[in-house]
Structure formats: structure tokens, C-alpha cells
């Protein structure tokens, strides 16, 4: 196999190396917002309802 052409990393380097120097963020990058008001914090969801007929006369296909 050619050098440098693999689909995985070596075990001795699982993470990227740290950056050479730290950078300061702008003053407004992280701030408090919302004024302390409540908000809903829900996971996404989808509701599916199924209706299965077990007895009765079924409609024709044509």
C-alpha cells in the first residue's frame, strides 16, 4: 500500500496536534442573550399514526 493513502489514522496520533499559538476571540463572540426569559428545549420529533384494517370489506384495486 502506498504511503499516506490509508482510510484510518495511526493509534499513536488519535487527535490533531494543538495549534501553534492561541488566538484571542472578539469581544462580542460569546455573550448572554435572551434576558433570562424561559424557552422550550425539545428534541426534534415526528409522530406517525397507522390504521390497519383487520376485518371488513376491502376496496378493489381498480
JSON list of N, CA and C in Angstrom, two decimals:
[
{"chain": "A", "resi": 1, "resn": "UNK", "atom": "N", "xyz": [0.84, -1.17, 0.00]},
{"chain": "A", "resi": 1, "resn": "UNK", "atom": "CA", "xyz": [0.00, 0.00, 0.00]},
{"chain": "A", "resi": 1, "resn": "UNK", "atom": "C", "xyz": [0.89, 1.24, 0.00]},
{"chain": "A", "resi": 2, "resn": "UNK", "atom": "N", "xyz": [0.51, 2.24, -0.74]},
{"chain": "A", "resi": 2, "resn": "UNK", "atom": "CA", "xyz": [1.31, 3.46, -0.85]},
{"chain": "A", "resi": 2, "resn": "UNK", "atom": "C", "xyz": [1.30, 4.22, 0.47]},
{"chain": "A", "resi": 3, "resn": "UNK", "atom": "N", "xyz": [2.37, 4.92, 0.75]},
{"chain": "A", "resi": 3, "resn": "UNK", "atom": "CA", "xyz": [2.48, 5.70, 1.98]},
{"chain": "A", "resi": 3, "resn": "UNK", "atom": "C", "xyz": [1.49, 6.87, 1.95]},
{"chain": "A", "resi": 4, "resn": "UNK", "atom": "N", "xyz": [0.83, 7.11, 3.08]},
{"chain": "A", "resi": 4, "resn": "UNK", "atom": "CA", "xyz": [-0.07, 8.25, 3.19]},
{"chain": "A", "resi": 4, "resn": "UNK", "atom": "C", "xyz": [-1.43, 8.06, 2.55]},
{"chain": "A", "resi": 5, "resn": "UNK", "atom": "N", "xyz": [-1.76, 6.88, 2.05]},
{"chain": "A", "resi": 5, "resn": "UNK", "atom": "CA", "xyz": [-3.05, 6.65, 1.41]},
{"chain": "A", "resi": 5, "resn": "UNK", "atom": "C", "xyz": [-3.81, 5.56, 2.16]},
{"chain": "A", "resi": 6, "resn": "UNK", "atom": "N", "xyz": [-4.25, 5.89, 3.37]},
{"chain": "A", "resi": 6, "resn": "UNK", "atom": "CA", "xyz": [-4.99, 4.93, 4.18]},
{"chain": "A", "resi": 6, "resn": "UNK", "atom": "C", "xyz": [-6.29, 5.57, 4.65]},
{"chain": "A", "resi": 7, "resn": "UNK", "atom": "N", "xyz": [-7.24, 4.75, 5.06]},
{"chain": "A", "resi": 7, "resn": "UNK", "atom": "CA", "xyz": [-8.54, 5.24, 5.50]},
{"chain": "A", "resi": 7, "resn": "UNK", "atom": "C", "xyz": [-8.63, 5.41, 7.01]},
{"chain": "A", "resi": 8, "resn": "UNK", "atom": "N", "xyz": [-7.53, 5.27, 7.72]},
{"chain": "A", "resi": 8, "resn": "UNK", "atom": "CA", "xyz": [-7.56, 5.40, 9.17]},
{"chain": "A", "resi": 8, "resn": "UNK", "atom": "C", "xyz": [-6.27, 6.08, 9.63]},
{"chain": "A", "resi": 9, "resn": "UNK", "atom": "N", "xyz": [-6.29, 6.54, 10.88]},
{"chain": "A", "resi": 9, "resn": "UNK", "atom": "CA", "xyz": [-5.10, 7.15, 11.47]},
{"chain": "A", "resi": 9, "resn": "UNK", "atom": "C", "xyz": [-4.36, 6.14, 12.32]},
{"chain": "A", "resi": 10, "resn": "UNK", "atom": "N", "xyz": [-3.11, 6.45, 12.58]},
{"chain": "A", "resi": 10, "resn": "UNK", "atom": "CA", "xyz": [-2.33, 5.60, 13.46]},
{"chain": "A", "resi": 10, "resn": "UNK", "atom": "C", "xyz": [-2.81, 5.76, 14.89]},
{"chain": "A", "resi": 11, "resn": "UNK", "atom": "N", "xyz": [-2.62, 4.73, 15.70]},
{"chain": "A", "resi": 11, "resn": "UNK", "atom": "CA", "xyz": [-3.09, 4.77, 17.09]},
{"chain": "A", "resi": 11, "resn": "UNK", "atom": "C", "xyz": [-2.32, 5.77, 17.94]},
{"chain": "A", "resi": 12, "resn": "UNK", "atom": "N", "xyz": [-1.07, 6.05, 17.61]},
{"chain": "A", "resi": 12, "resn": "UNK", "atom": "CA", "xyz": [-0.30, 6.97, 18.44]},
{"chain": "A", "resi": 12, "resn": "UNK", "atom": "C", "xyz": [-0.64, 8.43, 18.17]},
{"chain": "A", "resi": 13, "resn": "UNK", "atom": "N", "xyz": [-1.49, 8.74, 17.17]},
{"chain": "A", "resi": 13, "resn": "UNK", "atom": "CA", "xyz": [-1.91, 10.11, 16.89]},
{"chain": "A", "resi": 13, "resn": "UNK", "atom": "C", "xyz": [-3.43, 10.16, 16.72]},
{"chain": "A", "resi": 14, "resn": "UNK", "atom": "N", "xyz": [-4.21, 9.92, 17.79]},
{"chain": "A", "resi": 14, "resn": "UNK", "atom": "CA", "xyz": [-5.66, 9.89, 17.61]},
{"chain": "A", "resi": 14, "resn": "UNK", "atom": "C", "xyz": [-6.29, 11.27, 17.44]},
{"chain": "A", "resi": 15, "resn": "UNK", "atom": "N", "xyz": [-5.61, 12.32, 17.91]},
{"chain": "A", "resi": 15, "resn": "UNK", "atom": "CA", "xyz": [-6.19, 13.66, 17.84]},
{"chain": "A", "resi": 15, "resn": "UNK", "atom": "C", "xyz": [-5.25, 14.58, 17.08]},
{"chain": "A", "resi": 16, "resn": "UNK", "atom": "N", "xyz": [-5.78, 15.68, 16.63]},
{"chain": "A", "resi": 16, "resn": "UNK", "atom": "CA", "xyz": [-4.94, 16.65, 15.94]},
{"chain": "A", "resi": 16, "resn": "UNK", "atom": "C", "xyz": [-3.99, 17.31, 16.94]},
{"chain": "A", "resi": 17, "resn": "UNK", "atom": "N", "xyz": [-2.84, 17.74, 16.50]},
{"chain": "A", "resi": 17, "resn": "UNK", "atom": "CA", "xyz": [-1.92, 18.42, 17.43]},
{"chain": "A", "resi": 17, "resn": "UNK", "atom": "C", "xyz": [-2.49, 19.77, 17.84]},
{"chain": "A", "resi": 18, "resn": "UNK", "atom": "N", "xyz": [-2.08, 20.31, 18.99]},
{"chain": "A", "resi": 18, "resn": "UNK", "atom": "CA", "xyz": [-2.58, 21.61, 19.41]},
{"chain": "A", "resi": 18, "resn": "UNK", "atom": "C", "xyz": [-2.10, 22.71, 18.47]},
{"chain": "A", "resi": 19, "resn": "UNK", "atom": "N", "xyz": [-2.84, 23.81, 18.38]},
{"chain": "A", "resi": 19, "resn": "UNK", "atom": "CA", "xyz": [-2.40, 24.89, 17.49]},
{"chain": "A", "resi": 19, "resn": "UNK", "atom": "C", "xyz": [-1.07, 25.48, 17.97]},
{"chain": "A", "resi": 20, "resn": "UNK", "atom": "N", "xyz": [-0.36, 26.08, 17.05]},
{"chain": "A", "resi": 20, "resn": "UNK", "atom": "CA", "xyz": [0.95, 26.64, 17.38]},
{"chain": "A", "resi": 20, "resn": "UNK", "atom": "C", "xyz": [0.85, 27.76, 18.41]},
{"chain": "A", "resi": 21, "resn": "UNK", "atom": "N", "xyz": [-0.18, 28.59, 18.32]},
{"chain": "A", "resi": 21, "resn": "UNK", "atom": "CA", "xyz": [-0.36, 29.68, 19.29]},
{"chain": "A", "resi": 21, "resn": "UNK", "atom": "C", "xyz": [-1.85, 29.90, 19.51]},
{"chain": "A", "resi": 22, "resn": "UNK", "atom": "N", "xyz": [-2.21, 30.38, 20.67]},
{"chain": "A", "resi": 22, "resn": "UNK", "atom": "CA", "xyz": [-3.60, 30.67, 20.99]},
{"chain": "A", "resi": 22, "resn": "UNK", "atom": "C", "xyz": [-4.01, 31.99, 20.38]},
{"chain": "A", "resi": 23, "resn": "UNK", "atom": "N", "xyz": [-5.25, 32.08, 19.93]},
{"chain": "A", "resi": 23, "resn": "UNK", "atom": "CA", "xyz": [-5.77, 33.30, 19.34]},
{"chain": "A", "resi": 23, "resn": "UNK", "atom": "C", "xyz": [-6.88, 33.85, 20.21]},
{"chain": "A", "resi": 24, "resn": "UNK", "atom": "N", "xyz": [-6.91, 35.16, 20.41]},
{"chain": "A", "resi": 24, "resn": "UNK", "atom": "CA", "xyz": [-7.96, 35.80, 21.20]},
{"chain": "A", "resi": 24, "resn": "UNK", "atom": "C", "xyz": [-9.21, 35.96, 20.34]},
{"chain": "A", "resi": 25, "resn": "UNK", "atom": "N", "xyz": [-10.41, 35.76, 20.96]},
{"chain": "A", "resi": 25, "resn": "UNK", "atom": "CA", "xyz": [-11.66, 35.94, 20.25]},
{"chain": "A", "resi": 25, "resn": "UNK", "atom": "C", "xyz": [-12.10, 37.39, 20.36]},
{"chain": "A", "resi": 26, "resn": "UNK", "atom": "N", "xyz": [-12.96, 37.81, 19.43]},
{"chain": "A", "resi": 26, "resn": "UNK", "atom": "CA", "xyz": [-13.51, 39.16, 19.51]},
{"chain": "A", "resi": 26, "resn": "UNK", "atom": "C", "xyz": [-14.39, 39.28, 20.73]},
{"chain": "A", "resi": 27, "resn": "UNK", "atom": "N", "xyz": [-14.61, 40.50, 21.19]},
{"chain": "A", "resi": 27, "resn": "UNK", "atom": "CA", "xyz": [-15.36, 40.74, 22.43]},
{"chain": "A", "resi": 27, "resn": "UNK", "atom": "C", "xyz": [-16.81, 40.27, 22.34]},
{"chain": "A", "resi": 28, "resn": "UNK", "atom": "N", "xyz": [-17.48, 40.40, 21.20]},
{"chain": "A", "resi": 28, "resn": "UNK", "atom": "CA", "xyz": [-18.88, 40.04, 21.08]},
{"chain": "A", "resi": 28, "resn": "UNK", "atom": "C", "xyz": [-19.14, 38.62, 20.61]},
{"chain": "A", "resi": 29, "resn": "UNK", "atom": "N", "xyz": [-18.13, 37.78, 20.57]},
{"chain": "A", "resi": 29, "resn": "UNK", "atom": "CA", "xyz": [-18.30, 36.42, 20.06]},
{"chain": "A", "resi": 29, "resn": "UNK", "atom": "C", "xyz": [-19.19, 35.59, 20.97]},
{"chain": "A", "resi": 30, "resn": "UNK", "atom": "N", "xyz": [-18.97, 35.65, 22.27]},
{"chain": "A", "resi": 30, "resn": "UNK", "atom": "CA", "xyz": [-19.77, 34.91, 23.24]},
{"chain": "A", "resi": 30, "resn": "UNK", "atom": "C", "xyz": [-20.41, 35.93, 24.17]},
{"chain": "A", "resi": 31, "resn": "UNK", "atom": "N", "xyz": [-21.74, 35.91, 24.26]},
{"chain": "A", "resi": 31, "resn": "UNK", "atom": "CA", "xyz": [-22.43, 36.89, 25.10]},
{"chain": "A", "resi": 31, "resn": "UNK", "atom": "C", "xyz": [-23.72, 36.26, 25.64]},
{"chain": "A", "resi": 32, "resn": "UNK", "atom": "N", "xyz": [-24.25, 36.85, 26.70]},
{"chain": "A", "resi": 32, "resn": "UNK", "atom": "CA", "xyz": [-25.53, 36.43, 27.25]},
{"chain": "A", "resi": 32, "resn": "UNK", "atom": "C", "xyz": [-26.64, 37.03, 26.40]},
{"chain": "A", "resi": 33, "resn": "UNK", "atom": "N", "xyz": [-27.65, 36.22, 26.08]},
{"chain": "A", "resi": 33, "resn": "UNK", "atom": "CA", "xyz": [-28.77, 36.69, 25.28]},
{"chain": "A", "resi": 33, "resn": "UNK", "atom": "C", "xyz": [-30.07, 36.18, 25.90]},
{"chain": "A", "resi": 34, "resn": "UNK", "atom": "N", "xyz": [-31.18, 36.76, 25.51]},
{"chain": "A", "resi": 34, "resn": "UNK", "atom": "CA", "xyz": [-32.48, 36.28, 25.95]},
{"chain": "A", "resi": 34, "resn": "UNK", "atom": "C", "xyz": [-33.04, 36.98, 27.16]},
{"chain": "A", "resi": 35, "resn": "UNK", "atom": "N", "xyz": [-32.24, 37.70, 27.90]},
{"chain": "A", "resi": 35, "resn": "UNK", "atom": "CA", "xyz": [-32.74, 38.45, 29.05]},
{"chain": "A", "resi": 35, "resn": "UNK", "atom": "C", "xyz": [-33.31, 37.57, 30.14]},
{"chain": "A", "resi": 36, "resn": "UNK", "atom": "N", "xyz": [-32.90, 36.33, 30.26]},
{"chain": "A", "resi": 36, "resn": "UNK", "atom": "CA", "xyz": [-33.38, 35.45, 31.32]},
{"chain": "A", "resi": 36, "resn": "UNK", "atom": "C", "xyz": [-34.77, 34.89, 31.07]},
{"chain": "A", "resi": 37, "resn": "UNK", "atom": "N", "xyz": [-35.32, 35.05, 29.87]},
{"chain": "A", "resi": 37, "resn": "UNK", "atom": "CA", "xyz": [-36.65, 34.54, 29.58]},
{"chain": "A", "resi": 37, "resn": "UNK", "atom": "C", "xyz": [-36.60, 33.03, 29.36]},
{"chain": "A", "resi": 38, "resn": "UNK", "atom": "N", "xyz": [-37.70, 32.37, 29.69]},
{"chain": "A", "resi": 38, "resn": "UNK", "atom": "CA", "xyz": [-37.79, 30.92, 29.52]},
{"chain": "A", "resi": 38, "resn": "UNK", "atom": "C", "xyz": [-37.93, 30.57, 28.04]},
{"chain": "A", "resi": 39, "resn": "UNK", "atom": "N", "xyz": [-37.49, 29.38, 27.68]},
{"chain": "A", "resi": 39, "resn": "UNK", "atom": "CA", "xyz": [-37.64, 28.88, 26.32]},
{"chain": "A", "resi": 39, "resn": "UNK", "atom": "C", "xyz": [-37.82, 27.37, 26.37]},
{"chain": "A", "resi": 40, "resn": "UNK", "atom": "N", "xyz": [-38.42, 26.83, 25.32]},
{"chain": "A", "resi": 40, "resn": "UNK", "atom": "CA", "xyz": [-38.60, 25.39, 25.25]},
{"chain": "A", "resi": 40, "resn": "UNK", "atom": "C", "xyz": [-37.33, 24.76, 24.67]},
{"chain": "A", "resi": 41, "resn": "UNK", "atom": "N", "xyz": [-36.94, 23.66, 25.25]},
{"chain": "A", "resi": 41, "resn": "UNK", "atom": "CA", "xyz": [-35.74, 22.97, 24.81]},
{"chain": "A", "resi": 41, "resn": "UNK", "atom": "C", "xyz": [-36.12, 21.52, 24.52]},
{"chain": "A", "resi": 42, "resn": "UNK", "atom": "N", "xyz": [-36.65, 21.27, 23.32]},
{"chain": "A", "resi": 42, "resn": "UNK", "atom": "CA", "xyz": [-37.16, 19.95, 22.94]},
{"chain": "A", "resi": 42, "resn": "UNK", "atom": "C", "xyz": [-36.30, 19.34, 21.85]},
{"chain": "A", "resi": 43, "resn": "UNK", "atom": "N", "xyz": [-36.18, 18.02, 21.90]},
{"chain": "A", "resi": 43, "resn": "UNK", "atom": "CA", "xyz": [-35.54, 17.30, 20.82]},
{"chain": "A", "resi": 43, "resn": "UNK", "atom": "C", "xyz": [-36.50, 17.25, 19.64]},
{"chain": "A", "resi": 44, "resn": "UNK", "atom": "N", "xyz": [-36.00, 17.16, 18.42]},
{"chain": "A", "resi": 44, "resn": "UNK", "atom": "CA", "xyz": [-36.89, 17.00, 17.27]},
{"chain": "A", "resi": 44, "resn": "UNK", "atom": "C", "xyz": [-37.69, 15.70, 17.37]},
{"chain": "A", "resi": 45, "resn": "UNK", "atom": "N", "xyz": [-38.93, 15.73, 16.91]},
{"chain": "A", "resi": 45, "resn": "UNK", "atom": "CA", "xyz": [-39.76, 14.53, 16.99]},
{"chain": "A", "resi": 45, "resn": "UNK", "atom": "C", "xyz": [-40.71, 14.50, 15.80]},
{"chain": "A", "resi": 46, "resn": "UNK", "atom": "N", "xyz": [-41.18, 13.32, 15.49]},
{"chain": "A", "resi": 46, "resn": "UNK", "atom": "CA", "xyz": [-42.14, 13.11, 14.42]},
{"chain": "A", "resi": 46, "resn": "UNK", "atom": "C", "xyz": [-43.12, 12.05, 14.88]},
{"chain": "A", "resi": 47, "resn": "UNK", "atom": "N", "xyz": [-44.40, 12.32, 14.73]},
{"chain": "A", "resi": 47, "resn": "UNK", "atom": "CA", "xyz": [-45.44, 11.38, 15.15]},
{"chain": "A", "resi": 47, "resn": "UNK", "atom": "C", "xyz": [-46.04, 10.73, 13.91]},
{"chain": "A", "resi": 48, "resn": "UNK", "atom": "N", "xyz": [-46.13, 9.41, 13.94]},
{"chain": "A", "resi": 48, "resn": "UNK", "atom": "CA", "xyz": [-46.74, 8.64, 12.86]},
{"chain": "A", "resi": 48, "resn": "UNK", "atom": "C", "xyz": [-47.89, 7.82, 13.42]},
{"chain": "A", "resi": 49, "resn": "UNK", "atom": "N", "xyz": [-49.03, 7.88, 12.77]},
{"chain": "A", "resi": 49, "resn": "UNK", "atom": "CA", "xyz": [-50.18, 7.08, 13.16]},
{"chain": "A", "resi": 49, "resn": "UNK", "atom": "C", "xyz": [-50.51, 6.10, 12.03]},
{"chain": "A", "resi": 50, "resn": "UNK", "atom": "N", "xyz": [-50.72, 4.84, 12.39]},
{"chain": "A", "resi": 50, "resn": "UNK", "atom": "CA", "xyz": [-51.06, 3.82, 11.41]},
{"chain": "A", "resi": 50, "resn": "UNK", "atom": "C", "xyz": [-52.45, 3.31, 11.71]},
{"chain": "A", "resi": 51, "resn": "UNK", "atom": "N", "xyz": [-53.21, 3.07, 10.65]},
{"chain": "A", "resi": 51, "resn": "UNK", "atom": "CA", "xyz": [-54.54, 2.49, 10.77]},
{"chain": "A", "resi": 51, "resn": "UNK", "atom": "C", "xyz": [-54.56, 1.22, 9.92]},
{"chain": "A", "resi": 52, "resn": "UNK", "atom": "N", "xyz": [-54.63, 0.07, 10.56]},
{"chain": "A", "resi": 52, "resn": "UNK", "atom": "CA", "xyz": [-54.59, -1.21, 9.87]},
{"chain": "A", "resi": 52, "resn": "UNK", "atom": "C", "xyz": [-55.95, -1.88, 10.02]},
{"chain": "A", "resi": 53, "resn": "UNK", "atom": "N", "xyz": [-56.58, -2.20, 8.89]},
{"chain": "A", "resi": 53, "resn": "UNK", "atom": "CA", "xyz": [-57.88, -2.87, 8.91]},
{"chain": "A", "resi": 53, "resn": "UNK", "atom": "C", "xyz": [-57.66, -4.38, 9.02]},
{"chain": "A", "resi": 54, "resn": "UNK", "atom": "N", "xyz": [-58.22, -4.99, 10.04]},
{"chain": "A", "resi": 54, "resn": "UNK", "atom": "CA", "xyz": [-58.09, -6.43, 10.24]},
{"chain": "A", "resi": 54, "resn": "UNK", "atom": "C", "xyz": [-59.34, -7.19, 9.80]},
{"chain": "A", "resi": 55, "resn": "UNK", "atom": "N", "xyz": [-60.47, -6.50, 9.72]},
{"chain": "A", "resi": 55, "resn": "UNK", "atom": "CA", "xyz": [-61.72, -7.14, 9.30]},
{"chain": "A", "resi": 55, "resn": "UNK", "atom": "C", "xyz": [-62.47, -6.18, 8.40]},
{"chain": "A", "resi": 56, "resn": "UNK", "atom": "N", "xyz": [-63.36, -6.72, 7.58]},
{"chain": "A", "resi": 56, "resn": "UNK", "atom": "CA", "xyz": [-64.20, -5.87, 6.76]},
{"chain": "A", "resi": 56, "resn": "UNK", "atom": "C", "xyz": [-64.01, -6.13, 5.28]},
{"chain": "A", "resi": 57, "resn": "UNK", "atom": "N", "xyz": [-64.69, -5.31, 4.46]},
{"chain": "A", "resi": 57, "resn": "UNK", "atom": "CA", "xyz": [-64.62, -5.43, 3.01]},
{"chain": "A", "resi": 57, "resn": "UNK", "atom": "C", "xyz": [-63.59, -4.40, 2.52]},
{"chain": "A", "resi": 58, "resn": "UNK", "atom": "N", "xyz": [-62.58, -4.91, 1.84]},
{"chain": "A", "resi": 58, "resn": "UNK", "atom": "CA", "xyz": [-61.53, -4.03, 1.36]},
{"chain": "A", "resi": 58, "resn": "UNK", "atom": "C", "xyz": [-61.90, -3.48, -0.01]},
{"chain": "A", "resi": 59, "resn": "UNK", "atom": "N", "xyz": [-61.51, -2.27, -0.35]},
{"chain": "A", "resi": 59, "resn": "UNK", "atom": "CA", "xyz": [-61.83, -1.72, -1.67]},
{"chain": "A", "resi": 59, "resn": "UNK", "atom": "C", "xyz": [-61.05, -2.44, -2.77]},
{"chain": "A", "resi": 60, "resn": "UNK", "atom": "N", "xyz": [-61.64, -2.46, -3.97]},
{"chain": "A", "resi": 60, "resn": "UNK", "atom": "CA", "xyz": [-60.96, -3.11, -5.10]},
{"chain": "A", "resi": 60, "resn": "UNK", "atom": "C", "xyz": [-59.78, -2.25, -5.56]},
{"chain": "A", "resi": 61, "resn": "UNK", "atom": "N", "xyz": [-58.82, -2.87, -6.26]},
{"chain": "A", "resi": 61, "resn": "UNK", "atom": "CA", "xyz": [-57.63, -2.16, -6.69]},
{"chain": "A", "resi": 61, "resn": "UNK", "atom": "C", "xyz": [-57.84, -1.31, -7.94]},
{"chain": "A", "resi": 62, "resn": "UNK", "atom": "N", "xyz": [-58.95, -1.47, -8.65]},
{"chain": "A", "resi": 62, "resn": "UNK", "atom": "CA", "xyz": [-59.14, -0.70, -9.88]},
{"chain": "A", "resi": 62, "resn": "UNK", "atom": "C", "xyz": [-60.11, 0.39, -9.64]}
]
